[in-house]
Amino acid sequence: MQETMYEKLLLLPLFQGLCMEDLTAIIEKVKLHFTKYKPGEYLVRQNETSGSLIFIIQGKICSEAVDSHNRYTLYETLDAPTVLEAYSLLGMHPQYTASYAALTEVSSVTVDKAAVLSELNQYEIFRLNYLNLLSNRAQTLHHKLWNTYSGTTWQKIVHFLQLRCTRPVGEKKLFIRMEDLATFIDDTRINVSKTLNEMQNRGLLTLSRKAIQIPHLEKLSAQCPR
């Protein structure tokens, strides 16, 4: 394994802080599955059982989350390095909450669940990174839930997106009917339509039939009227 590969692994959220000696020991003991994907290929599908941790070490992927009642579909662009739904590996419902497909040439490293629990869990830094990742997600979701239906229509649209996105920044695309979005945020269709058009006039998103294209969610959030 080249040194550059070590460096890429050390950038991954669950490996950050590990020394080169520990990482070398992990590589020697744990079977790492290296996989390459071409643009358009799926890494996993929504509702598939998660039996491993999948680390994206190179490339760009797209997540595709479909509402359980098919009322909307949310697309999100994610860059390496990242890990796919570390929170879905354990718990009562260990299934992926979204599908993930390659947008560019993608390189990934997969570690089986058994190896995560028996080998990686022996390293204190890895355990702390994993616990911090899970805790941060739980705290963030708790904060978002408190604000979901409060504020202006603009704020509620932003909260709707933030609650469902993996990251509060970057490109997002939402397929949804105006009526359904109004129902989700407990607002009127007229208010939703008026606010979305205002966002479009400011260059923050693009509207088309049942689709909302957002180049930078962070800009939409930053210009939210108070």
Coordinates of C-alpha atoms in Angstrom, one line a residue:
M1 CA 0.0 0.0 0.0
Q2 CA 1.4 3.4 -1.0
E3 CA 1.9 6.1 1.6
T4 CA -0.7 8.2 -0.2
M5 CA -3.3 5.5 0.7
Y6 CA -2.3 5.8 4.4
E7 CA -2.8 9.5 4.2
K8 CA -6.3 9.1 2.6
L9 CA -7.3 6.7 5.3
L10 CA -6.1 9.0 8.1
L11 CA -8.4 11.7 6.6
L12 CA -11.5 9.5 7.2
P13 CA -13.6 10.7 10.1
L14 CA -13.3 7.4 12.1
F15 CA -9.6 7.1 11.6
Q16 CA -8.6 10.7 12.4
G17 CA -6.1 10.9 15.3
L18 CA -4.7 7.4 14.8
C19 CA -0.9 7.2 14.6
M20 CA 0.7 5.6 11.6
E21 CA 1.7 2.6 13.8
D22 CA -1.9 1.9 14.8
L23 CA -3.1 2.3 11.3
T24 CA -0.5 -0.1 10.1
A25 CA -1.6 -2.6 12.7
I26 CA -5.2 -2.3 11.6
I27 CA -4.3 -2.9 8.0
E28 CA -2.4 -6.0 8.9
K29 CA -5.2 -7.4 11.1
V30 CA -8.4 -6.2 9.4
K31 CA -9.4 -7.3 5.9
L32 CA -10.0 -4.1 3.9
H33 CA -12.1 -4.4 0.8
F34 CA -11.0 -1.9 -1.9
T35 CA -13.6 -1.2 -4.6
K36 CA -13.8 1.2 -7.5
Y37 CA -17.0 2.4 -9.0
K38 CA -17.7 4.1 -12.4
P39 CA -20.1 7.1 -12.7
G40 CA -23.7 5.9 -12.4
E41 CA -22.9 2.7 -10.5
Y42 CA -24.7 2.2 -7.1
L43 CA -22.7 1.5 -4.0
V44 CA -25.7 0.6 -1.9
R45 CA -29.5 0.9 -2.2
Q46 CA -32.0 2.4 0.2
N47 CA -33.4 -0.1 2.7
E48 CA -30.6 -2.6 2.1
T49 CA -29.2 -4.0 5.3
S50 CA -26.0 -2.4 6.4
G51 CA -23.4 -5.1 7.2
S52 CA -20.3 -3.0 7.0
L53 CA -18.7 0.5 7.1
I54 CA -18.1 1.9 3.6
F55 CA -15.5 4.7 3.5
I56 CA -15.3 6.9 0.4
I57 CA -11.7 7.8 -0.1
Q58 CA -11.8 9.4 -3.5
G59 CA -14.4 10.8 -5.8
K60 CA -17.9 12.3 -5.6
I61 CA -21.2 10.5 -4.8
C62 CA -24.9 11.3 -4.9
S63 CA -27.3 10.2 -2.2
E64 CA -30.9 9.5 -3.2
A65 CA -33.5 9.4 -0.4
V66 CA -37.1 8.5 -1.2
D67 CA -39.9 9.3 1.2
S68 CA -41.6 6.1 2.5
H69 CA -44.9 7.2 0.8
N70 CA -43.1 8.4 -2.4
R71 CA -44.1 12.0 -1.7
Y72 CA -40.6 13.4 -2.4
T73 CA -37.1 12.4 -3.4
L74 CA -34.1 14.3 -2.1
Y75 CA -30.7 14.2 -3.9
E76 CA -27.5 15.3 -2.2
T77 CA -23.9 15.6 -3.5
L78 CA -21.2 14.3 -1.2
D79 CA -17.4 14.5 -1.6
A80 CA -14.7 12.3 -0.3
P81 CA -13.5 11.6 2.3
T82 CA -16.7 10.4 4.0
V83 CA -18.3 7.3 5.5
L84 CA -21.7 6.1 4.5
E85 CA -24.2 6.1 7.3
A86 CA -22.1 4.9 10.2
Y87 CA -25.2 5.3 12.3
S88 CA -27.0 2.6 10.2
L89 CA -24.6 -0.2 11.1
L90 CA -26.1 -0.9 14.6
G91 CA -29.5 -0.4 16.3
M92 CA -33.0 -1.8 15.7
H93 CA -33.1 -0.8 12.0
P94 CA -29.7 -1.4 10.5
Q95 CA -30.8 -0.4 7.0
Y96 CA -29.5 2.4 4.7
T97 CA -31.8 5.4 4.7
A98 CA -30.7 6.4 1.1
S99 CA -29.2 5.0 -2.0
Y100 CA -25.7 6.1 -3.0
A101 CA -24.3 6.2 -6.5
A102 CA -21.0 7.4 -8.0
L103 CA -21.0 10.7 -9.8
T104 CA -17.3 10.4 -10.7
E105 CA -14.8 7.6 -10.5
V106 CA -15.1 6.6 -6.9
S107 CA -12.7 4.6 -4.7
S108 CA -14.0 3.0 -1.4
V109 CA -12.8 0.9 1.5
T110 CA -15.2 -1.5 3.2
V111 CA -14.8 -3.0 6.7
D112 CA -17.2 -5.8 7.7
K113 CA -19.3 -5.2 10.8
A114 CA -17.6 -8.1 12.6
A115 CA -14.2 -6.6 12.1
V116 CA -15.5 -3.2 13.3
L117 CA -16.7 -4.7 16.5
S118 CA -13.9 -7.1 17.2
E119 CA -10.8 -5.3 15.9
L120 CA -11.4 -1.6 15.3
N121 CA -13.3 -1.2 18.5
Q122 CA -10.1 -2.1 20.4
Y123 CA -8.6 1.3 19.5
E124 CA -9.7 4.0 21.9
I125 CA -9.4 6.8 19.3
F126 CA -11.6 4.9 16.9
R127 CA -14.2 4.3 19.6
L128 CA -14.2 7.9 20.5
N129 CA -14.5 9.0 16.9
Y130 CA -17.4 6.7 16.4
L131 CA -19.1 7.8 19.6
N132 CA -18.6 11.5 18.7
L133 CA -20.0 10.9 15.2
L134 CA -23.1 9.3 16.6
S135 CA -23.5 11.8 19.4
N136 CA -23.1 14.8 17.0
R137 CA -25.7 13.4 14.7
A138 CA -28.2 12.8 17.6
Q139 CA -27.6 16.3 19.0
T140 CA -28.0 17.9 15.6
L141 CA -31.2 16.1 14.8
H142 CA -32.6 17.0 18.2
H143 CA -31.9 20.7 17.6
K144 CA -33.4 20.5 14.1
L145 CA -36.6 18.8 15.3
W146 CA -37.3 21.6 17.8
N147 CA -37.2 24.2 15.0
T148 CA -38.9 22.3 12.2
Y149 CA -42.3 24.0 12.3
S150 CA -41.3 27.4 13.7
G151 CA -40.5 30.7 12.1
T152 CA -41.3 32.1 8.6
T153 CA -42.1 30.0 5.5
W154 CA -38.5 30.6 4.4
Q155 CA -37.1 29.2 7.7
K156 CA -39.4 26.2 7.6
I157 CA -38.3 25.3 4.1
V158 CA -34.7 25.5 5.1
H159 CA -35.4 23.4 8.3
F160 CA -37.2 20.8 6.1
L161 CA -34.1 20.5 3.9
Q162 CA -31.5 20.6 6.8
L163 CA -33.4 17.9 8.7
R164 CA -33.2 15.5 5.8
C165 CA -29.7 16.3 4.5
T166 CA -26.5 14.6 5.6
R167 CA -24.6 17.9 5.3
P168 CA -26.0 21.5 5.7
V169 CA -23.8 22.6 2.7
G170 CA -23.5 21.9 -1.0
E171 CA -25.8 21.0 -3.8
K172 CA -29.2 19.5 -3.2
K173 CA -32.1 18.6 -5.5
L174 CA -35.6 18.0 -4.2
F175 CA -38.5 16.5 -6.2
I176 CA -41.8 17.3 -4.5
R177 CA -45.2 18.8 -5.2
M178 CA -45.8 22.2 -3.8
E179 CA -48.9 20.9 -2.0
D180 CA -46.9 18.2 -0.3
L181 CA -44.1 20.6 0.8
A182 CA -46.7 22.9 2.3
T183 CA -48.2 20.0 4.2
F184 CA -44.8 18.8 5.5
I185 CA -43.9 22.3 6.9
D186 CA -47.4 23.1 8.1
D187 CA -47.9 26.1 5.9
T188 CA -50.1 27.2 2.9
R189 CA -49.3 26.4 -0.7
I190 CA -49.5 30.1 -1.5
N191 CA -46.9 31.0 1.0
V192 CA -44.6 28.2 -0.1
S193 CA -45.0 29.2 -3.8
K194 CA -44.4 32.9 -3.0
T195 CA -41.3 32.1 -0.9
L196 CA -39.8 29.6 -3.4
N197 CA -40.1 32.2 -6.2
E198 CA -38.5 34.8 -4.0
M199 CA -35.6 32.4 -3.4
Q200 CA -35.3 31.9 -7.2
N201 CA -35.4 35.6 -7.8
R202 CA -32.4 36.0 -5.5
G203 CA -30.5 33.3 -7.4
L204 CA -30.5 30.8 -4.5
L205 CA -32.4 28.0 -6.3
T206 CA -34.0 27.0 -9.6
L207 CA -37.6 25.9 -9.9
S208 CA -38.9 23.5 -12.5
R209 CA -41.8 21.0 -12.7
K210 CA -41.9 19.3 -9.2
A211 CA -38.2 20.0 -8.8
I212 CA -36.1 22.4 -6.7
Q213 CA -32.4 22.7 -7.6
I214 CA -30.3 24.2 -4.8
P215 CA -26.6 24.8 -5.7
H216 CA -25.5 25.8 -2.2
L217 CA -27.8 25.0 0.8
E218 CA -25.5 27.1 3.0
K219 CA -26.3 30.3 1.0
L220 CA -30.0 29.6 1.2
S221 CA -29.7 29.2 4.9
A222 CA -27.5 32.3 5.3
Q223 CA -30.0 34.6 3.6
C224 CA -32.9 33.3 5.6
P225 CA -34.9 36.4 6.9
R226 CA -35.0 36.7 10.7

